[in-house]
Short mmCIF file of C-alpha atoms in Angstrom, two decimals:
data_model
loop_
_atom_site.label_atom_id
_atom_site.label_comp_id
_atom_site.label_asym_id
_atom_site.label_seq_id
_atom_site.Cartn_x
_atom_site.Cartn_y
_atom_site.Cartn_z
CA MET A 181 -6.91 3.16 2.11
CA ALA A 182 -5.49 5.65 -0.37
CA LEU A 183 -5.31 9.41 -0.91
CA ALA A 184 -5.73 10.75 -4.43
CA ASP A 185 -7.63 13.41 -6.37
CA VAL A 186 -10.34 11.24 -7.93
CA ASN A 187 -12.67 14.06 -9.02
CA GLY A 188 -10.08 16.38 -10.59
CA ASP A 189 -10.57 19.42 -8.35
CA GLY A 190 -6.94 19.52 -7.20
CA ILE A 191 -7.80 18.36 -3.67
CA LEU A 192 -6.89 14.97 -2.21
CA ASP A 193 -9.77 12.57 -1.61
CA LEU A 194 -9.94 9.45 0.53
CA ILE A 195 -10.63 5.99 -0.90
CA ALA A 196 -11.26 3.29 1.68
CA ILE A 197 -12.37 -0.32 2.01
CA LYS A 198 -15.47 -1.19 3.98
CA GLU A 199 -14.47 -4.76 4.78
CA GLN A 200 -17.68 -5.77 6.50
CA ALA A 201 -19.90 -4.45 3.67
CA PRO A 202 -17.81 -5.31 1.56
CA ASP A 203 -17.88 -2.09 -0.46
CA LEU A 204 -15.56 0.72 -1.43
CA ALA A 205 -16.07 4.21 -0.13
CA VAL A 206 -14.93 7.57 -1.54
CA PHE A 207 -14.82 10.68 0.63
CA LEU A 208 -14.16 13.88 -1.33
CA GLY A 209 -11.58 16.12 0.32
CA HIS A 210 -12.05 19.70 1.45
CA GLY A 211 -8.35 20.59 1.20
CA ASP A 212 -7.83 21.08 4.93
CA GLY A 213 -7.46 17.46 6.00
CA THR A 214 -11.21 16.89 6.34
CA PHE A 215 -13.58 15.03 4.02
CA GLY A 216 -17.20 15.13 2.87
CA PRO A 217 -19.85 12.41 3.13
CA MET A 218 -19.30 8.92 1.76
CA ILE A 219 -19.85 8.02 -1.88
CA ARG A 220 -20.52 4.28 -1.98
CA ILE A 221 -19.01 2.18 -4.76
CA PHE A 222 -20.74 -1.17 -5.21
CA ASN A 223 -18.24 -4.02 -5.11
CA SER A 224 -19.26 -7.55 -6.10
CA SER A 225 -16.03 -9.20 -4.92
CA PRO A 226 -16.40 -10.91 -1.53
CA GLY A 227 -13.28 -9.87 0.38
CA PRO A 228 -11.62 -6.53 -0.52
CA VAL A 229 -8.81 -5.57 1.85
CA ARG A 230 -6.59 -2.97 0.10
CA VAL A 231 -6.94 -0.38 -2.64
CA ALA A 232 -4.44 1.28 -4.98
CA VAL A 233 -5.10 4.30 -7.20
CA ALA A 234 -3.61 5.26 -10.60
CA ASP A 235 -4.60 6.04 -14.17
CA LEU A 236 -4.65 2.47 -15.45
CA ASP A 237 -6.25 3.16 -18.86
CA ARG A 238 -4.27 6.36 -19.52
CA ASN A 239 -7.26 8.63 -20.06
CA GLY A 240 -6.27 11.23 -17.47
CA VAL A 241 -8.72 9.91 -14.85
CA LEU A 242 -7.70 7.90 -11.80
CA ASP A 243 -8.77 4.25 -11.49
CA LEU A 244 -8.71 1.64 -8.69
CA ALA A 245 -7.16 -1.80 -8.22
CA ILE A 246 -8.34 -3.92 -5.28
CA ALA A 247 -6.57 -6.60 -3.25
CA GLU A 248 -9.12 -9.41 -2.92
CA SER A 249 -8.59 -11.86 -0.05
CA ARG A 250 -11.21 -14.40 -1.14
CA ALA A 251 -10.71 -14.73 -4.88
CA SER A 252 -7.78 -15.19 -7.27
CA ALA A 253 -8.36 -11.96 -9.17
CA VAL A 254 -7.61 -8.25 -8.81
CA PRO A 255 -10.85 -6.27 -9.32
CA ILE A 256 -10.43 -3.12 -11.45
CA PHE A 257 -12.65 -0.02 -11.29
CA LEU A 258 -12.29 2.69 -13.95
CA GLY A 259 -12.85 6.26 -12.84
CA ASN A 260 -15.48 8.58 -14.30
CA GLY A 261 -13.61 11.69 -13.15
CA ASP A 262 -16.24 12.76 -10.61
CA GLY A 263 -15.39 10.39 -7.76
CA THR A 264 -17.51 7.53 -9.13
CA PHE A 265 -16.24 4.35 -10.82
CA LEU A 266 -17.29 1.63 -13.27
CA THR A 267 -16.40 -2.06 -12.98
CA ALA A 268 -13.83 -3.33 -15.51
CA PRO A 269 -12.46 -6.85 -16.23
CA PRO A 270 -10.25 -8.06 -13.35
CA LEU A 271 -6.66 -9.24 -13.54
CA GLU A 272 -6.43 -12.98 -12.90
CA VAL A 273 -3.74 -14.10 -10.43
CA VAL A 274 -2.66 -17.43 -8.96
CA THR A 275 -3.46 -16.69 -5.32
CA ARG A 276 -5.66 -14.43 -3.29
CA GLN A 277 -4.13 -11.10 -2.20
CA LEU A 278 -3.76 -9.08 0.96
CA ALA A 279 -1.85 -6.17 -0.61
CA VAL A 280 -1.84 -4.20 -3.85
CA ALA A 281 0.13 -1.37 -5.48
CA ILE A 282 0.28 0.14 -8.98
CA ALA A 283 3.47 1.20 -10.80
CA ASP A 284 5.30 0.78 -14.11
CA LEU A 285 7.75 -1.94 -13.05
CA ASP A 286 9.18 -2.64 -16.51
CA ALA A 287 9.39 0.98 -17.71
CA ASP A 288 7.29 0.42 -20.84
CA GLY A 289 4.92 3.29 -20.14
CA ILE A 290 2.10 0.97 -19.04
CA LEU A 291 1.18 0.73 -15.37
CA ASP A 292 1.51 -2.71 -13.79
CA VAL A 293 0.04 -4.18 -10.60
CA VAL A 294 1.93 -5.56 -7.59
CA THR A 295 0.19 -7.86 -5.10
CA GLY A 296 1.15 -9.65 -1.91
CA TYR A 297 -0.26 -12.67 -0.11
CA CYS A 298 0.37 -14.99 2.81
CA ASP A 299 -0.61 -18.52 3.75
CA PHE A 300 0.25 -19.86 7.20
CA ASP A 301 -0.10 -23.45 6.01
CA VAL A 302 1.57 -23.24 2.58
CA VAL A 303 4.60 -20.99 3.04
CA GLU A 304 5.47 -21.15 -0.67
CA GLN A 305 2.46 -18.90 -1.26
CA ASN A 306 3.95 -16.10 0.86
CA VAL A 307 4.91 -14.08 -2.19
CA VAL A 308 5.03 -10.69 -3.84
CA THR A 309 3.65 -10.94 -7.38
CA VAL A 310 4.26 -8.52 -10.26
CA LEU A 311 1.50 -8.51 -12.89
CA LEU A 312 2.76 -6.89 -16.10
CA ARG A 313 -0.04 -5.41 -18.22
CA ASN A 314 -0.56 -4.90 -21.93
CA SER A 315 -1.67 -1.55 -23.34
CA ASP A 316 -5.29 -2.77 -23.40
CA GLY A 317 -5.18 -3.59 -19.69
CA SER A 318 -4.93 -7.35 -20.11
CA LEU A 319 -2.35 -9.45 -18.26
CA ARG A 320 0.90 -10.02 -20.16
CA SER A 321 2.96 -11.95 -17.63
CA ARG A 322 3.45 -12.54 -13.92
CA SER A 323 6.47 -13.18 -11.71
CA THR A 324 6.65 -13.99 -8.00
CA THR A 325 9.25 -13.43 -5.29
CA ARG A 326 9.18 -15.30 -1.98
CA VAL A 327 9.20 -13.49 1.34
CA GLY A 328 9.04 -14.94 4.83
CA GLU A 329 5.45 -14.75 5.94
CA CYS A 330 2.17 -12.92 5.46
CA VAL A 331 2.56 -9.94 3.13
CA ASN A 332 0.09 -7.46 4.59
CA SER A 333 1.07 -4.43 2.51
CA VAL A 334 3.25 -3.43 -0.46
CA ALA A 335 4.60 -0.09 -1.66
CA VAL A 336 6.69 0.88 -4.69
CA ALA A 337 9.50 3.44 -5.16
CA ASP A 338 13.10 3.59 -6.35
CA VAL A 339 14.63 3.08 -2.91
CA ASN A 340 18.24 2.54 -4.03
CA GLY A 341 18.51 5.26 -6.67
CA ASP A 342 19.36 3.06 -9.66
CA GLY A 343 16.45 4.27 -11.79
CA HIS A 344 14.44 1.06 -11.40
CA LEU A 345 11.33 0.82 -9.24
CA ASP A 346 11.59 -1.43 -6.19
CA VAL A 347 9.00 -3.05 -3.93
CA VAL A 348 8.88 -2.90 -0.14
CA SER A 349 6.60 -5.35 1.65
CA GLY A 350 5.26 -5.13 5.17
CA ASN A 351 5.04 -8.62 6.66
CA ARG A 352 3.64 -10.17 9.77
CA GLY A 353 6.79 -11.02 11.80
CA GLY A 354 8.39 -13.70 9.63
CA SER A 355 8.81 -17.22 10.97
CA HIS A 356 9.98 -18.72 7.68
CA PRO A 357 13.04 -18.13 5.50
CA PRO A 358 14.21 -16.07 3.72
CA ASP A 359 12.87 -13.40 6.11
CA TYR A 360 12.87 -15.23 9.45
CA GLY A 361 12.37 -12.76 12.29
CA PHE A 362 11.94 -9.74 10.03
CA ASN A 363 8.83 -7.80 9.11
CA ILE A 364 10.00 -5.48 6.30
CA SER A 365 11.36 -6.90 3.03
CA VAL A 366 13.05 -4.82 0.33
CA LEU A 367 12.85 -6.32 -3.16
CA LEU A 368 14.99 -4.45 -5.66
CA GLY A 369 13.72 -4.08 -9.21
CA ASN A 370 15.74 -5.23 -12.21
CA GLY A 371 13.95 -2.86 -14.57
CA ASP A 372 12.13 -5.63 -16.46
CA GLY A 373 9.39 -6.32 -13.92
CA THR A 374 11.33 -8.94 -11.97
CA LEU A 375 12.59 -8.46 -8.40
CA ARG A 376 15.52 -9.66 -6.34
CA HIS A 377 15.58 -10.09 -2.58
CA ALA A 378 17.90 -7.45 -1.15
CA ALA A 379 17.32 -6.43 2.47
CA VAL A 380 15.18 -7.06 5.51
CA HIS A 381 14.52 -5.01 8.60
CA PRO A 382 14.18 -6.51 12.07
CA SER A 383 11.01 -7.07 14.03
CA GLY A 384 12.21 -4.50 16.55
CA VAL A 385 9.95 -2.12 14.64
CA GLY A 386 6.86 -4.23 15.31
CA GLN A 387 5.59 -7.78 15.21
CA ASP A 388 2.55 -7.23 12.99
CA THR A 389 3.10 -4.75 10.17
CA THR A 390 -0.44 -4.13 8.97
CA SER A 391 0.30 -1.32 6.50
CA ILE A 392 3.23 0.60 4.98
CA ALA A 393 3.68 3.69 2.82
CA LEU A 394 6.64 5.25 1.00
CA ALA A 395 7.25 8.99 0.50
CA ASP A 396 10.07 11.49 0.88
CA VAL A 397 9.02 12.82 4.28
CA ASN A 398 12.21 14.79 5.05
CA HIS A 399 12.75 16.32 1.58
CA ASP A 400 16.18 14.84 0.94
CA GLY A 401 15.23 13.23 -2.36
CA LYS A 402 15.18 9.67 -0.95
CA PRO A 403 12.01 7.62 -0.34
CA ASP A 404 11.26 7.07 3.35
CA LEU A 405 9.09 4.40 4.95
CA VAL A 406 6.24 4.67 7.43
CA LEU A 407 4.62 1.55 8.87
CA VAL A 408 1.87 0.80 11.39
CA ASN A 409 1.46 -2.24 13.60
CA GLY A 410 -2.02 -3.32 14.61
CA PHE A 411 -0.97 -5.76 17.33
CA ASP A 412 1.49 -3.36 19.00
CA GLN A 413 -0.77 -0.34 18.33
CA ASP A 414 2.13 1.77 17.18
CA GLY A 415 3.99 2.93 14.11
CA TRP A 416 7.46 3.84 12.93
CA ALA A 417 8.92 6.42 10.58
CA LEU A 418 12.13 5.19 8.94
CA LEU A 419 14.35 7.40 6.78
CA GLY A 420 15.64 6.01 3.51
CA GLN A 421 19.40 5.98 3.04
CA GLY A 422 19.24 5.89 -0.76
CA ASP A 423 20.75 2.40 -0.95
CA GLY A 424 17.65 0.31 -0.20
CA THR A 425 18.05 0.46 3.57
CA PHE A 426 16.20 2.49 6.21
CA THR A 427 17.03 3.83 9.68
CA ILE A 428 14.59 4.44 12.52
CA HIS A 429 13.59 8.10 12.87
CA GLN A 430 10.43 8.24 15.02
CA HIS A 431 8.32 5.90 17.12
CA LEU A 432 4.58 6.66 16.96
CA LEU A 433 2.03 5.55 19.55
CA LEU A 434 -1.21 4.71 17.73
CA PRO A 435 -3.93 3.47 20.09
CA GLY A 436 -7.02 2.06 18.44
CA GLU A 437 -5.50 -0.83 16.41
CA PRO A 438 -4.14 0.91 13.29
CA LYS A 439 -5.16 -0.89 10.11
CA ALA A 440 -3.92 1.32 7.27
CA VAL A 441 -1.60 4.28 6.65
CA ALA A 442 -1.30 6.76 3.79
CA LEU A 443 1.14 9.63 3.18
CA ALA A 444 0.40 12.92 1.40
CA ASP A 445 0.43 16.69 1.95
CA MET A 446 -3.13 17.00 3.22
CA ASN A 447 -3.16 20.66 4.28
CA GLY A 448 -1.03 22.25 1.54
CA ASP A 449 1.89 23.35 3.71
CA GLY A 450 4.50 21.50 1.65
CA TYR A 451 5.13 18.77 4.24
CA VAL A 452 4.06 15.13 3.94
CA ASP A 453 1.34 14.23 6.44
CA MET A 454 0.23 10.83 7.70
CA LEU A 455 -3.33 9.52 7.70
CA VAL A 456 -4.01 6.49 9.93
CA ALA A 457 -7.17 4.37 9.89
CA ASN A 458 -7.81 2.76 13.27
CA PHE A 459 -9.81 -0.45 12.99
CA GLY A 460 -10.53 -0.92 16.69
CA ALA A 461 -11.43 2.71 17.41
CA LYS A 462 -13.15 3.18 14.01
CA THR A 463 -11.45 6.55 13.57
CA LEU A 464 -9.19 8.39 11.14
CA ALA A 465 -6.27 10.35 12.56
CA VAL A 466 -4.23 12.98 10.70
CA TRP A 467 -0.63 13.40 11.90
CA LEU A 468 0.81 16.60 10.42
CA GLY A 469 4.27 16.30 8.93
CA GLN A 470 7.25 18.42 9.94
CA SER A 471 10.27 19.58 7.96
CA ASP A 472 12.54 16.91 9.49
CA GLY A 473 10.26 14.02 8.52
CA SER A 474 8.62 13.59 11.90
CA PHE A 475 4.88 13.79 12.60
CA LEU A 476 2.85 15.70 15.19
CA GLU A 477 0.30 13.78 17.20
CA PRO A 478 -3.26 15.03 16.54
#
């Protein structure tokens, strides 16, 4: 699930995965936290689970990258500027993916793709992968970084203030090193597209991190972290300290088995809001953000 203005009207739209279809769905925003009817995007890949949005071909129109759980490729969809998309050549990867994000990890002006995967039987495949792209969209190189277990979600921001983008992964309560007993991994960027393992956060903030998002929710200039836990049916808002670590700020009760979370100012009041997709309840919930980085229950 992602929030972005895919039709260029200045209003945030919703892009979501229909896992059982398996198609993509676009809902054009009204600007007040509500959305219009679904625009279906045909998807030929068998197991889409996550979506990331950015202008991959640098034409001023937003595009999509998909985490594909049943194939070793990242499907790419190029935007038409009206909320519809065209299929483009995928990025080939070594493993299937459960997570995807888009960012310029090597600061060359070309957006790259970050994926995450888990394998309960082959722990060496529990990795975060950085796919560096050429200017024509083709794959230039890939690098992987091990985490403990089951990367369900990834997000990118400069969390330690060194000018290099970093990756945070939300994991399913690790039972393997290097992240045993932890469900949030912080991988600091070196500025060249490679990552180094830096910090982990304990499973006291949930045993099954199904989705994470990064944004400056309290307006202090430091990226903060919000995560949701499907098994525990709750979420947590953690404030970034500017050094790659986070402290707990708010515990959120999220009945309905939360599956995905996104952060953006959905009602134009200047505060970052939280959108939660509940898999069990089959609902979307908007939690309005407050000036201190907390969220109001809908």
